[in-house]
XYZ file of C-alpha atoms in Angstrom:
607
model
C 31.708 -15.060 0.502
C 31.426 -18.740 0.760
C 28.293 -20.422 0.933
C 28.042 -21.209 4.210
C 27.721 -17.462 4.862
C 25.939 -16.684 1.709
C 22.939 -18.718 1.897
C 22.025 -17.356 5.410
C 22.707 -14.009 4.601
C 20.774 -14.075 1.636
C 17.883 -15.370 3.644
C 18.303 -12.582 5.984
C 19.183 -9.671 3.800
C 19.635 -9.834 0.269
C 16.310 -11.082 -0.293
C 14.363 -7.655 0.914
C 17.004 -5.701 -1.123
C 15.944 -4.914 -5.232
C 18.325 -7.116 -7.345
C 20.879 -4.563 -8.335
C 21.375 -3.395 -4.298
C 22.153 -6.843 -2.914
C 24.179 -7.646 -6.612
C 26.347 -4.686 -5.811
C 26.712 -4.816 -2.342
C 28.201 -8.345 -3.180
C 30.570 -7.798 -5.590
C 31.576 -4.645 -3.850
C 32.022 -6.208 -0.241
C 34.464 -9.459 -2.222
C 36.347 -6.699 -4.450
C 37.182 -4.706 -1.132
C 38.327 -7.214 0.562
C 40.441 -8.367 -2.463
C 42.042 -4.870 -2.750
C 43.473 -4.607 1.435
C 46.684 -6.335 1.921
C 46.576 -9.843 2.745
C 42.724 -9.731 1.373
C 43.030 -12.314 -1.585
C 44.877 -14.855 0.984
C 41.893 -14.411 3.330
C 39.410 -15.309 0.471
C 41.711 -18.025 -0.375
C 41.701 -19.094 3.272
C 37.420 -18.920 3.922
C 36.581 -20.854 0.805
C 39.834 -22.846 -0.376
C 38.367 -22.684 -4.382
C 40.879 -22.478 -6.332
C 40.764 -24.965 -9.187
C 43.065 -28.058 -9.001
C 45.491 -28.451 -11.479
C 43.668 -31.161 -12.873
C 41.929 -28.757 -14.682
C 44.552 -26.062 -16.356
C 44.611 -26.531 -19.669
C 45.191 -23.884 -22.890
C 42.333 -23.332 -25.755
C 43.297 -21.347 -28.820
C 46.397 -19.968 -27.059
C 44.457 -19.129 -24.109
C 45.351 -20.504 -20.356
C 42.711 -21.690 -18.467
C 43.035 -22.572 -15.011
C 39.284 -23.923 -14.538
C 36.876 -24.892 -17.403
C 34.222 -22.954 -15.431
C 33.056 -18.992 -16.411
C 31.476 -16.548 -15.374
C 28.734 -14.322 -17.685
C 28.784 -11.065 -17.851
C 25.369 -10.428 -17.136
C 25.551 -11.046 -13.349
C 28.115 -8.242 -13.179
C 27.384 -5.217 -16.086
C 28.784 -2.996 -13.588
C 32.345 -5.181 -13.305
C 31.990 -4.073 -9.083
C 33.442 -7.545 -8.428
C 35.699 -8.422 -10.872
C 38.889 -7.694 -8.468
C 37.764 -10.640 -6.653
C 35.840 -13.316 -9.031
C 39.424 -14.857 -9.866
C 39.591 -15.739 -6.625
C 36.663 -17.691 -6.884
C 37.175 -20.733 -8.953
C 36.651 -19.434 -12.674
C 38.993 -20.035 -15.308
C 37.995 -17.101 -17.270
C 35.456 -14.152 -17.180
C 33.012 -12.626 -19.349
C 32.639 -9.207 -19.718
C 29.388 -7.484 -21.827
C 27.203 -6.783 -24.130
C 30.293 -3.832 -24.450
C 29.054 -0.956 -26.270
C 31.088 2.151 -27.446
C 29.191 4.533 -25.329
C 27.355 4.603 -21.873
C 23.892 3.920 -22.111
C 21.761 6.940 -21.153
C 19.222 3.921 -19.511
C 19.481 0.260 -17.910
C 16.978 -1.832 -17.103
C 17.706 -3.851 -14.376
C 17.072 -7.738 -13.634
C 13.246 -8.422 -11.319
C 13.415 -11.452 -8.762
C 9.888 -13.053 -8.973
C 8.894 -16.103 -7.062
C 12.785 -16.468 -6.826
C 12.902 -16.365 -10.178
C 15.944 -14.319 -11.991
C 14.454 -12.031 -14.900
C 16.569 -10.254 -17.297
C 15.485 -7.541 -19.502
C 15.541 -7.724 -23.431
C 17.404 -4.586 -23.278
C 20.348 -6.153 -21.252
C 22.908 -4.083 -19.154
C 25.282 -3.182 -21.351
C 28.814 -1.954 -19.882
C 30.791 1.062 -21.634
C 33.903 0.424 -23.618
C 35.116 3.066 -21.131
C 34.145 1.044 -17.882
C 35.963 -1.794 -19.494
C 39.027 -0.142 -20.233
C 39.253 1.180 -17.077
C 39.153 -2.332 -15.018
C 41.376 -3.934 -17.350
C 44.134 -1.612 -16.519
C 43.709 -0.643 -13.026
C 42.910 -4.410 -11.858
C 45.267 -7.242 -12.021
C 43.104 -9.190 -13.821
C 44.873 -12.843 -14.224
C 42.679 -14.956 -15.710
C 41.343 -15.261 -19.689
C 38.699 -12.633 -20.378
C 35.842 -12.772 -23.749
C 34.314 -10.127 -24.471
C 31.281 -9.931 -25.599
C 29.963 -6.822 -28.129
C 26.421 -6.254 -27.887
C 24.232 -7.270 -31.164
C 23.599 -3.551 -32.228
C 26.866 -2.020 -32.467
C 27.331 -0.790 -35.854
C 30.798 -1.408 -37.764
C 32.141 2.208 -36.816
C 31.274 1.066 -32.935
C 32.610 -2.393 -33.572
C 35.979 -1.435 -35.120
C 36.867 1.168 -32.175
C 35.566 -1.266 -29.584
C 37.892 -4.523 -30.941
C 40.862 -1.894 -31.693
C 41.008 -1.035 -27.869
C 40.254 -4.134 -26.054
C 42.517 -6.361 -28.615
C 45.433 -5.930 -26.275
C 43.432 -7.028 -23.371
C 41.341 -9.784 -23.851
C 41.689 -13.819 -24.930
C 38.727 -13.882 -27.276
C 35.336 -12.503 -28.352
C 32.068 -13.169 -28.530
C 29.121 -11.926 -31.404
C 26.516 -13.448 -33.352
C 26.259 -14.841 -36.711
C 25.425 -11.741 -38.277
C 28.729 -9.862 -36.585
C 30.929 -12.260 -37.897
C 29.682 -12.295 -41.575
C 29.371 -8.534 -41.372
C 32.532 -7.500 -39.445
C 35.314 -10.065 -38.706
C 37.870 -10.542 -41.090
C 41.067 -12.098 -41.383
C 42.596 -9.455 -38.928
C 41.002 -9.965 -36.582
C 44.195 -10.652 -33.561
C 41.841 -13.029 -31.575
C 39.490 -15.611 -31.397
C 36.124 -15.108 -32.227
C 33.475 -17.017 -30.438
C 30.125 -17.249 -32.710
C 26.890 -17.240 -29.812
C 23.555 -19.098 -31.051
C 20.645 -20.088 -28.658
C 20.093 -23.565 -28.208
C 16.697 -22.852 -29.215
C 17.877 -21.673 -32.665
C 19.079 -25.506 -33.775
C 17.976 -24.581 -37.335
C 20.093 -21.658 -38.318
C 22.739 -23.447 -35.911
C 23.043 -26.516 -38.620
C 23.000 -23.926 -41.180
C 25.703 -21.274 -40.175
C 28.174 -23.909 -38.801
C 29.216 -25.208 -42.062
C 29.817 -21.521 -43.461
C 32.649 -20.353 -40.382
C 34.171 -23.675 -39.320
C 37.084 -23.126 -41.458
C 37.636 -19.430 -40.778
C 40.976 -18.702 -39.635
C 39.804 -16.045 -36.822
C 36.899 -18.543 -35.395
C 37.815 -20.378 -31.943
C 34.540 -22.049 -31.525
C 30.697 -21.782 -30.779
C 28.645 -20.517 -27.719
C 25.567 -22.192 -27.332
C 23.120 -20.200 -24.891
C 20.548 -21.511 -22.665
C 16.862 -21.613 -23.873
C 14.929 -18.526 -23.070
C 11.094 -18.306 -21.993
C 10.087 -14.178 -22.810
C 7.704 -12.691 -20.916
C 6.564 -8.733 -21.011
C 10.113 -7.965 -22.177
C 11.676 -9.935 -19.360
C 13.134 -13.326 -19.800
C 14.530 -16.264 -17.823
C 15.870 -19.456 -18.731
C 13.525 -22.768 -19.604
C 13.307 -25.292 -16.896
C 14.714 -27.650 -19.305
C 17.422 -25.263 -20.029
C 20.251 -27.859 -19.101
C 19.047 -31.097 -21.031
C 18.297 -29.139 -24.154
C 21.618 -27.565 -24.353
C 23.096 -31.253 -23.513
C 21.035 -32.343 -26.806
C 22.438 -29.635 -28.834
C 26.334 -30.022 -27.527
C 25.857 -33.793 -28.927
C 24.402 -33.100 -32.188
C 26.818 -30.393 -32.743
C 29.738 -33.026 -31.614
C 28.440 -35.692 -33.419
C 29.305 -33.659 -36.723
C 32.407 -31.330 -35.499
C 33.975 -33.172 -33.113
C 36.862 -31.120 -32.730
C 34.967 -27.577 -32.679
C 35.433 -25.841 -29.197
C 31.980 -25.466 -27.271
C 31.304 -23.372 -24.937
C 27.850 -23.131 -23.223
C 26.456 -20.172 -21.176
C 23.440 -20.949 -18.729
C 21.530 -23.995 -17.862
C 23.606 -24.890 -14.728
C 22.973 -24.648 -11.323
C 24.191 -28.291 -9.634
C 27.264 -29.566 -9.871
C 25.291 -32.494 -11.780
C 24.081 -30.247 -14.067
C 27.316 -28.939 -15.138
C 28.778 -32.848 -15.637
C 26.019 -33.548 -18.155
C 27.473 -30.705 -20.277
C 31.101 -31.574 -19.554
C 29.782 -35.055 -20.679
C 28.455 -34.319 -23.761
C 31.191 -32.480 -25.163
C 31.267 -28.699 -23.989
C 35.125 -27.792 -23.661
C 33.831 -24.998 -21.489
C 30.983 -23.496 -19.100
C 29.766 -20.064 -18.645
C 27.673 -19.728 -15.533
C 24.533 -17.217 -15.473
C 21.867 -16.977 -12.973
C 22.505 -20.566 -11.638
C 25.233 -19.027 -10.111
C 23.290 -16.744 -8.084
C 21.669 -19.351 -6.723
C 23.306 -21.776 -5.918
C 25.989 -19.598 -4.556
C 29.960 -18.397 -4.930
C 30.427 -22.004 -3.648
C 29.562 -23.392 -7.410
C 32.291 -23.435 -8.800
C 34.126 -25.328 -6.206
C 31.331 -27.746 -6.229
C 31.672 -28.491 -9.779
C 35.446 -28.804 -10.009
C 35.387 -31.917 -7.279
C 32.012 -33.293 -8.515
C 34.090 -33.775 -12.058
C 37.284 -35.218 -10.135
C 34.762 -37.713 -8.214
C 33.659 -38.738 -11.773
C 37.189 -39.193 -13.131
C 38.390 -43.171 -12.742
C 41.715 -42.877 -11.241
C 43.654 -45.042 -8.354
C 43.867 -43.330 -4.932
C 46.813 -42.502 -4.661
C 47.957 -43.329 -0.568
C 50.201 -41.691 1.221
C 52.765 -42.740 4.361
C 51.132 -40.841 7.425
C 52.957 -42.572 10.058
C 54.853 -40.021 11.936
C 51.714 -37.830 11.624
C 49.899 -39.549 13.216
C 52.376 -40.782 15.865
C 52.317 -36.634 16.265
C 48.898 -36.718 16.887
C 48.856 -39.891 19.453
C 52.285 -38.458 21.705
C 49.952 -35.134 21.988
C 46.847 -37.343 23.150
C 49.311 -39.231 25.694
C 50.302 -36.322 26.796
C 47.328 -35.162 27.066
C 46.197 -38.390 29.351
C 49.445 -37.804 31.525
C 48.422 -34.555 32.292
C 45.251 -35.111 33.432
C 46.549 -37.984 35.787
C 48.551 -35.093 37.618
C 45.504 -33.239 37.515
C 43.357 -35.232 38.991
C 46.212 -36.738 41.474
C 49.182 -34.110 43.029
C 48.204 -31.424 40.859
C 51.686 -29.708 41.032
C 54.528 -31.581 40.868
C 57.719 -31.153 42.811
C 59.695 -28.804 40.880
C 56.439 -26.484 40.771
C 57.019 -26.809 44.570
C 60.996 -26.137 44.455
C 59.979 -22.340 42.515
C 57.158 -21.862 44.213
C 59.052 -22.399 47.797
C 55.895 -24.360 49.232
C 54.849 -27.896 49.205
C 51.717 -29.309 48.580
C 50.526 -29.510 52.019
C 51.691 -26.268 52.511
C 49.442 -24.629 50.478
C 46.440 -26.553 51.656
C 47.275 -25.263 54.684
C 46.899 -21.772 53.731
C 44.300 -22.288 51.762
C 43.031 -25.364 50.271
C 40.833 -23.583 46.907
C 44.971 -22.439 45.345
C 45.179 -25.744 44.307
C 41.583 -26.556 43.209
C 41.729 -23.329 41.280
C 45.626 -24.913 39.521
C 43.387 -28.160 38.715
C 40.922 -26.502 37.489
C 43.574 -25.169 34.891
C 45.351 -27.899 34.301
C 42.546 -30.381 33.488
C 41.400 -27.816 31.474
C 44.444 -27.852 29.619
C 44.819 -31.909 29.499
C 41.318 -32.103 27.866
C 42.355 -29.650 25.161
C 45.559 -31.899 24.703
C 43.709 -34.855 24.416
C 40.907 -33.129 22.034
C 43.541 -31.888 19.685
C 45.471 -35.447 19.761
C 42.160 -36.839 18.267
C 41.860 -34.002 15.522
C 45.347 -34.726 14.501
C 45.176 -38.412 14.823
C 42.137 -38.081 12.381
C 43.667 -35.689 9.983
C 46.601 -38.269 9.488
C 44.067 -41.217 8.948
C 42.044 -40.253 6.384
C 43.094 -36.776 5.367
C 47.266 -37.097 4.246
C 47.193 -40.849 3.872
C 44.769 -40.103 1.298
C 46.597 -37.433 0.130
C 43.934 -34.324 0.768
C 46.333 -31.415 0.606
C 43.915 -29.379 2.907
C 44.343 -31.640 5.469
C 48.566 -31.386 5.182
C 47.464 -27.096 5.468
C 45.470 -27.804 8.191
C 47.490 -29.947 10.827
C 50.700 -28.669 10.318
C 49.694 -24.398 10.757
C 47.958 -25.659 13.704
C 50.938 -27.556 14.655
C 53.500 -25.097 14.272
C 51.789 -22.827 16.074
C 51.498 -24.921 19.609
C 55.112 -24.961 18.787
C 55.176 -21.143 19.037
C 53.095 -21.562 21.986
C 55.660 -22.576 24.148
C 56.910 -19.085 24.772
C 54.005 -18.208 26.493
C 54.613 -20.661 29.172
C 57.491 -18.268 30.165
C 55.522 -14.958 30.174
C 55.884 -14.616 33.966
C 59.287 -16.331 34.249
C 58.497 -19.755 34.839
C 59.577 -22.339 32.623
C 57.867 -25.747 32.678
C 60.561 -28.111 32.616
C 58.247 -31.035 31.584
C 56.512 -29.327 29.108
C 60.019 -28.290 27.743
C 60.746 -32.241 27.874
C 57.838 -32.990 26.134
C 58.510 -30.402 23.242
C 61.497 -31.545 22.712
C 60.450 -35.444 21.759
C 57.410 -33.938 19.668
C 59.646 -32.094 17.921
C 62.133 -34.488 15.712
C 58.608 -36.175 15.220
C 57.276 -33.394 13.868
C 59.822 -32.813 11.863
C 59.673 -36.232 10.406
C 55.686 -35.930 9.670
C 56.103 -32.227 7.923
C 59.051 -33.669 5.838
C 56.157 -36.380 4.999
C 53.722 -34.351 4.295
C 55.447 -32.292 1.362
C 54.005 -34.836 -0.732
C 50.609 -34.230 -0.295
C 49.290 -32.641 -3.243
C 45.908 -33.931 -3.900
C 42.820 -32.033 -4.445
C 39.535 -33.085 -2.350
C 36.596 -34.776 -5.005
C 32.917 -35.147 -4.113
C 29.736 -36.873 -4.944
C 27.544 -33.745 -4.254
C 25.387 -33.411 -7.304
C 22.077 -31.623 -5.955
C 21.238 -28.047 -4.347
C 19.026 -30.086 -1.992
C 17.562 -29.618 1.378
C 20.023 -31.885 2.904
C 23.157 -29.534 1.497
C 21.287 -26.656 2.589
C 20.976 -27.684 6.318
C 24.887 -28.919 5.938
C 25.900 -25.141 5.199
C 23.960 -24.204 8.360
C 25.778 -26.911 10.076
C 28.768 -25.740 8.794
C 28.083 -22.284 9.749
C 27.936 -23.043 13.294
C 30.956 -25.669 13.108
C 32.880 -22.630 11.807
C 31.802 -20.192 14.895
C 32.839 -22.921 17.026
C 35.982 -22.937 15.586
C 36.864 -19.386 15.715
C 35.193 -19.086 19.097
C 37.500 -21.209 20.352
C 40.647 -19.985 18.461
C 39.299 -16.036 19.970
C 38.850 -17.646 23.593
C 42.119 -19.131 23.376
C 43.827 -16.006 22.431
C 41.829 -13.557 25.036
C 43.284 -16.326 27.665
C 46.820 -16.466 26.461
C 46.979 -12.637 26.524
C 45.383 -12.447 30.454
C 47.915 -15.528 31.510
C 50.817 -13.295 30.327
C 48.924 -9.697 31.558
C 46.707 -9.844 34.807
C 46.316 -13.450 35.044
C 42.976 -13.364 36.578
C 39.432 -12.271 35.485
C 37.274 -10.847 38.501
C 35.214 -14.384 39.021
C 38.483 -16.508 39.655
C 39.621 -13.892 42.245
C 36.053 -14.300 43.872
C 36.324 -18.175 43.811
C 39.624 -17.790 45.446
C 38.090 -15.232 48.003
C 41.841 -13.699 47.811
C 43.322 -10.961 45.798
C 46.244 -11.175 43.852
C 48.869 -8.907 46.677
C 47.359 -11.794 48.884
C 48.521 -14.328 46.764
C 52.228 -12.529 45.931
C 52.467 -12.523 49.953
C 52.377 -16.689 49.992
C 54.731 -16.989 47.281
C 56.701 -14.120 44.758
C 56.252 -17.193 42.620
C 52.925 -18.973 43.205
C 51.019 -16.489 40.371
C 54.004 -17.131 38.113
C 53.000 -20.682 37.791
C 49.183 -20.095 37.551
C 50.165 -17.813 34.483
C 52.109 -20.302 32.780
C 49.065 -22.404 33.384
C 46.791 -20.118 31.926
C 48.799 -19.359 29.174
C 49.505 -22.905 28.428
C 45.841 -23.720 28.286
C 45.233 -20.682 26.175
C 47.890 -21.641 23.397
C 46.397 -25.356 23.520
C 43.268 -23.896 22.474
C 44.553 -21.642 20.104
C 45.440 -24.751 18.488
C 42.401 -26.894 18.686
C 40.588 -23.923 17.307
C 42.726 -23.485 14.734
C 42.097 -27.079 13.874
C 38.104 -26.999 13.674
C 38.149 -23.983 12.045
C 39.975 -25.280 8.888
C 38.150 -28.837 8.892
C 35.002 -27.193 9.151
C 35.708 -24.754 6.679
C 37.980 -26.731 4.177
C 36.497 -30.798 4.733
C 32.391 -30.381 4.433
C 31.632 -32.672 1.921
C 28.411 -35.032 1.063
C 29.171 -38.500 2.700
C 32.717 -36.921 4.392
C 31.793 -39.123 7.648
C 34.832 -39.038 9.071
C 34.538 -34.977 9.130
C 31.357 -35.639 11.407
C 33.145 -37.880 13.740
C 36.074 -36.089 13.973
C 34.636 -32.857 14.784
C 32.137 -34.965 17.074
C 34.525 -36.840 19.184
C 37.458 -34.450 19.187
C 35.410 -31.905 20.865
C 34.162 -34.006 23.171
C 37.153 -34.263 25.694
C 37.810 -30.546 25.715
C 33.993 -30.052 26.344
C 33.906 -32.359 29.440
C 36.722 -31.597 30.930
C 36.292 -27.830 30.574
C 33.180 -28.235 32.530
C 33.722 -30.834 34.371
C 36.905 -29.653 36.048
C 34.033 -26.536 37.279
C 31.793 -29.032 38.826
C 34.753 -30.866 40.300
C 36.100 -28.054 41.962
C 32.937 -25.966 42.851
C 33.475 -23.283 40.475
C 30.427 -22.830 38.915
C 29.721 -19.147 38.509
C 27.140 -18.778 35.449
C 29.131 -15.711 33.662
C 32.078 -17.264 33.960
C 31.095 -20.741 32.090
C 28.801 -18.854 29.550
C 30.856 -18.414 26.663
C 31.253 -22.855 27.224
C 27.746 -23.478 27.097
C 27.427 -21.095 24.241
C 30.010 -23.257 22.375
C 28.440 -26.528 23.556
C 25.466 -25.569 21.984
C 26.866 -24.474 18.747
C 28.661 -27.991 18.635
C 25.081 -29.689 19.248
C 23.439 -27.471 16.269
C 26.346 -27.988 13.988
C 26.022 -32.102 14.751
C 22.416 -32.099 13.758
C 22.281 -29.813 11.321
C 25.389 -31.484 9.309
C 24.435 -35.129 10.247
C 22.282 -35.785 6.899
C 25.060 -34.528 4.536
C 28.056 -35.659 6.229
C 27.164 -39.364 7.837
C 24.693 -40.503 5.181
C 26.254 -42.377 2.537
């Protein structure tokens, strides 16, 4: 659930449900859709958040993809575990683990958007644990935390059965001086509050050395309040202080933090000041699933490193032979509409079917300027992609052109769902494709991962997911619409309203020509795989390219669509065919594309 779907729907729903119901119903809806076939690839492809490779690295013997965890207090139940490694974190918490099931919980209150968690936090069975950790394929590092009032008995069955499961553990002061001991198989993880500086400085000195001890977790500063608490507003600058002072006299002891970020800024001043790694809490609730993402390309903006430029030439020569293309098309359009091998397999000429009636070949215009606008609309998008997306070597943008790309490719069969085979599109396939082979045999060297300057949960980000959100409809609007006309140029060929325009039937139409509907199909299918492919193409820059100051994502979604848009209705207006149902579903999508411009303008354009 990215955020451009979260935020709104936690506007609309999660809000008026208790904080348990809308936590569970979360985690339940991701882990679901992790667990079908194919489900993990469709996270992957909504949200794109896996971490860059800049950021694997190994701590005590431990791989972690991300430096970025999650706690184990926003899932006690572990409902969404099956999908949170999909989301960006390089490890997981899991706890306070106790030895047996509580017989009560108390769950966290929201008030004034505020998170509250109880003194008495959810703790998870050793059971419950047990059971995840060998029914799910759980790849990432896992700590797990034993709650504070486990006695040695509970302590020694609890580390005897998760031992061969998890990376590390986590306990207090007191755990470690009363229960670890050299035996201990894995790293042990010592947790002080950042308000507790005192017995911090003291107990440091006594466990450094310990053989078993990986490092220290620092946790955000807590405000109580009738047994509920909720982290300080200065939660994030006093665990910076405390990451320093601790540094300052063990530089080479492993921090790890937990709380005290919600921004992507927030989470660089720890990364600054010397935490190795972050544990996210309520912060992550929110700011959203997005956060992690967020954080992993504000800390690659931050990194000083040459851009590394790629060759994009043959890309975009791709993307300018589809916009010429494109332009030629809507020449013949505009001029003889069909061209004189359409005439040879039809068995009529041009005047002929003017003659019989003159709306045949309005209605083919209307088609094939239709289809020359999405050509030249999809020439832009790939023309832009090349430009700033693989020279710069964005390996989104690489993902992006060439699926769309290879499927226009596939789209050529449809042309010959009724039998008719468009010798000039054929032509025109076959000099795209040696240059398309040249710009995917370019593009294997894009590898780079996208970096941004986003630091704040602001009012300007928030009205970017909304424009995002409706940049993203358009997209897969326009990839459904394409696919609904594919299938009726190959099927039935007409919908009622074109058969009203024509003020013929389709046995009417046969009688002129066996042929004539065989080349309004492959015009209709044509158009339909076109679109296919420009949807294809907003729907991944919208999803994978919204970034704060991305400009060229704003003008590239704002000019590309423009051709496509005016020629889809203009071609109506042209011709007469102006029938309200019939050029709904475009003004729907015109409007959608005028939301999504405003909405995103302030986060994408603004430097």
């Amino acid at each position: 659930m990215p955020d451009w779907s979260y935020h709104p729907l936690k506007k609309l729903l999660l809000n008026k449900m208790s904080p348990k119901t809308s936590r569970e119903f979360i985690h339940k809806s991701m882990s679901t859709i992790a667990s079908i076939p194919g489900g993990r690839n469709l996270i992957d492809f909504l949200g794109h958040m896996k971490a860059p490779r800049e950021f694997h690295k190994e701590i005590q013997h431990a791989k972690f993809s991300s430096p970025i965890g999650l706690s184990g207090h926003i899932d006690p139940n572990l409902s969404g575990m099956n999908a949170f490694q999909e989301l960006g974190f390089g490890f997981i918490e899991f706890g306070p683990i106790v030895l047996k099931e509580p017989k009560t919980q108390k769950e966290p209150r929201i008030i004034n958007g505020q998170i509250l968690f109880s003194d008495h936090y959810e703790r998870v069975p050793l059971k419950l644990v047990i059971k995840k950790l060998t029914n799910l394929n759980i790849k990432t590092p896992i700590f797990a935390k034993i709650d504070q009032q486990v006695t040695r008995y509970e302590w020694d069955i609890i580390v005897q059965h998760l031992t061969p499961f998890v990376d590390a553990f986590i306990g207090t002061s007191e755990q470690f001086n009363s229960f670890v001991t050299n035996s201990l198989e894995r790293s042990f993880y010592v947790s002080y509050s950042a308000d507790d500086k005192r017995k911090l400085e003291l107990n440091i000195e006594e466990f450094i050395h310990h053989p078993c001890i990986g490092g220290i977790v620092i946790d955000a500063p807590k405000r109580t309040e009738d047994s509920y608490w909720h982290e300080t507003a200065n939660a994030n600058e006093c665990l910076a202080n405390t990451i320093k002072q601790v540094k300052d006299l063990y530089p080479e002891l492993i921090v790890i933090t937990s709380g005290g970020v919600e921004t992507p800024e927030e989470a660089c001043t720890l990364v600054h000041a010397g935490a190795e790694l972050l544990i996210l809490t309520d912060g992550y609730v929110k700011a959203g699933p997005g956060l992690p993402k967020r954080i992993h390309e504000r800390l690659l903006y931050e990194e000083v490193r040459p851009i590394k430029k790629q060759n994009s030439s043959w890309s975009f020569l791709f993307g300018l032979s589809i916009l010429i293309g494109g332009i030629i098309a809507l020449y013949f359009a505009f001029t003889s509409i069909i061209l004189p091998y359409d005439e040879s397999f039809i068995g009529l000429t041009r005047a002929d079917l003017l003659q019989v009636n003159p709306l045949i070949l309005s209605f083919m215009s209307h088609d094939r300027m239709a289809l020359a606008g999405t050509m030249i609309s999809g020439g832009i998008l790939y023309i832009q992609l090349a430009r700033h997306g693989i020279k710069n070597d964005l390996h989104w943008t690489r993902i992006a052109f060439h699926s769309a790309a290879i499927t226009g490719f596939i789209g050529i069969f449809l042309f010959i769902g009724f039998g008719y085979f468009d010798w000039l599109h054929g032509l025109f396939w076959l000099i795209l494709l040696p240059i398309y082979y040249f710009s995917f045999k370019e593009g294997k060297r894009i590898t780079g991962a996208p970096f941004s300057s986003h630091g704040k949960n602001d009012r300007v980000w928030q009205y970017g997911l909304y424009g995002q959100l409706m940049f993203i409809m358009l997209g897969f609007l326009i990839l459904a619409g394409g696919i609904v006309i594919s299938t009726i140029g190959v099927s039935k060929v007409f919908v009622s309203t074109d058969l009203s325009f024509l003020c013929m039937s389709p046995q009417m139409l046969d009688s002129i020509s066996n042929n004539l509907i065989s080349v309004i199909a492959h015009d209709r299918a044509g158009f339909g795989s076109a679109l296919i492919s420009v949807g294809l193409l907003v729907l991944m820059i919208s999803l994978w390219g919204f970034r704060k100051g991305e400009r060229w994502i704003w003008n590239t979604l704002c000019l590309g669509a423009l051709p496509a848009f005016i020629a889809g209705i203009g071609t109506h207006l042209y011709i007469g065919y102006t029938t309200f149902i019939h050029l709904l579903p475009v003004y729907f999508l015109v409007i959608l594309y005028l939301l999504g411009l405003v909405l995103s303008y302030p986060f994408l354009k603004r430097k």
